[in-house]
CSV table of C-alpha atoms in Angstrom, one decimal:
chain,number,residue,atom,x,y,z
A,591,UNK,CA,93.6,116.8,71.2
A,592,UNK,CA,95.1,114.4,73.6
A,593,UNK,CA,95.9,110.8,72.7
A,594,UNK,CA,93.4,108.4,73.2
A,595,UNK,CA,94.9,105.5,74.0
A,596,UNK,CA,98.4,103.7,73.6
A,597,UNK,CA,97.7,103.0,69.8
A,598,UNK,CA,97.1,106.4,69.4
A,599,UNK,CA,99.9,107.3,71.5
A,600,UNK,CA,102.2,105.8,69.8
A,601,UNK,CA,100.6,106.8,66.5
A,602,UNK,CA,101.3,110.6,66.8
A,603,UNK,CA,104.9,110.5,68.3
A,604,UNK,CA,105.6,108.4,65.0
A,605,UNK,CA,104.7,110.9,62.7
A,606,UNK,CA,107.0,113.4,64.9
A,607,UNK,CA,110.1,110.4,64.9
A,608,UNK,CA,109.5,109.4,67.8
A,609,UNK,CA,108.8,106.3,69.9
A,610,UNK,CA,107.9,105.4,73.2
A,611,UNK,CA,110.0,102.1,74.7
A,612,UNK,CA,110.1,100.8,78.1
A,613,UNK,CA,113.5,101.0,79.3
A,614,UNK,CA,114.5,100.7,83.0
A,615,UNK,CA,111.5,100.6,84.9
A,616,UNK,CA,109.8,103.1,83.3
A,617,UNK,CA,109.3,104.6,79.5
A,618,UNK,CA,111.3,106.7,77.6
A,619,UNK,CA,111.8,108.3,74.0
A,620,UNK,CA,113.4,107.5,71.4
A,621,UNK,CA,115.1,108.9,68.1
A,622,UNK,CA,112.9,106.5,65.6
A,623,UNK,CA,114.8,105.9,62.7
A,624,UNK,CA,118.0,105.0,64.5
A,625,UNK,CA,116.8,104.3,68.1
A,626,UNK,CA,118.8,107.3,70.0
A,627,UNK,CA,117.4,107.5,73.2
A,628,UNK,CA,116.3,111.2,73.9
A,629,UNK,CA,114.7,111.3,77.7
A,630,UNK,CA,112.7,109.5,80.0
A,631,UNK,CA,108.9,110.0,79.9
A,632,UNK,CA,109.3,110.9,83.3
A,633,UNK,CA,111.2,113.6,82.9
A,634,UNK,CA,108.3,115.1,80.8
A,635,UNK,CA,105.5,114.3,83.4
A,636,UNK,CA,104.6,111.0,81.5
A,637,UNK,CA,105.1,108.3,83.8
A,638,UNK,CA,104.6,104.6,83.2
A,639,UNK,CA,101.7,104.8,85.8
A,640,UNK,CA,100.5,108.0,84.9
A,641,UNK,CA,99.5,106.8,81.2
A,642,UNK,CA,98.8,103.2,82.0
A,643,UNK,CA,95.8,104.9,84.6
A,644,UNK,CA,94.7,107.4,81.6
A,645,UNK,CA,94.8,104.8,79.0
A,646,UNK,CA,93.3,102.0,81.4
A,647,UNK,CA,95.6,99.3,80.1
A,648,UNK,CA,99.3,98.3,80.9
A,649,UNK,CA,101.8,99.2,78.0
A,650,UNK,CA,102.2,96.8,75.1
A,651,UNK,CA,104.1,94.5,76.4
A,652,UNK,CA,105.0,95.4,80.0
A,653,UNK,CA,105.1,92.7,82.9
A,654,UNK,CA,102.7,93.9,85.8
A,655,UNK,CA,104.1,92.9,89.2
A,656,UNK,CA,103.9,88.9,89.7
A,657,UNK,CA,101.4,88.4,87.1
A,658,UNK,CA,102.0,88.4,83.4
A,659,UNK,CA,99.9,90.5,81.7
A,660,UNK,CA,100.5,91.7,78.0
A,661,UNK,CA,98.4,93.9,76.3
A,662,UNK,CA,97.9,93.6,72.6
A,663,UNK,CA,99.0,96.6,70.6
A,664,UNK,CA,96.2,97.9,68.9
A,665,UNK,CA,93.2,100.5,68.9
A,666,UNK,CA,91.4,100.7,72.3
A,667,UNK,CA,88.6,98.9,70.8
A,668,UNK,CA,90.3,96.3,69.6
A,669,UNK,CA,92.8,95.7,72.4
A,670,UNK,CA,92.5,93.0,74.7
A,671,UNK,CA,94.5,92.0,77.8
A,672,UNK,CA,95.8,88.2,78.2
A,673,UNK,CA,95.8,86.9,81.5
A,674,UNK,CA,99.3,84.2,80.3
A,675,UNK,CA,102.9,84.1,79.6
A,676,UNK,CA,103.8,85.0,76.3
A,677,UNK,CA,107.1,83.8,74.9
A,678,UNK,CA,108.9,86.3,73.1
């Protein structure tokens, strides 16, 4: 079964020891418990875009063009999108 959304996403490549980071403009993997970068989502046919339009939200986090638009990290259901700055 294919991930559901990015919780779930993220979720699975954990339990593997992987995550998924943004880095560059894009997303790429990483080694989890010490944060070795392994390839570019890309590379794997797992673009930014691609998943964003699957998932029909942005990734945690990511800026959208000229607006700022974070979405929350959690289950689908759950998840919301806020139209504001957020100061990290």
């Amino acid at each position: 079964a294919a991930a559901t959304d990015w919780f779930d996403l993220q979720h699975r490549l954990l339990k593997k020891g992987v995550r998924l980071r943004e880095a560059g403009g894009g997303l790429a993997l990483f080694v989890a418990h010490d944060g070795a970068r392994l390839c570019k989502a890309s590379d794997m046919g797992y673009s930014l875009n691609t998943l964003a339009r699957r998932f029909g939200a942005p990734f945690p986090g990511e800026k959208m063009g000229r607006r700022n638009l974070h979405a929350v990290t959690a289950p689908a259901w759950q998840s919301e999108v806020l139209d504001r700055e957020i100061d990290v």
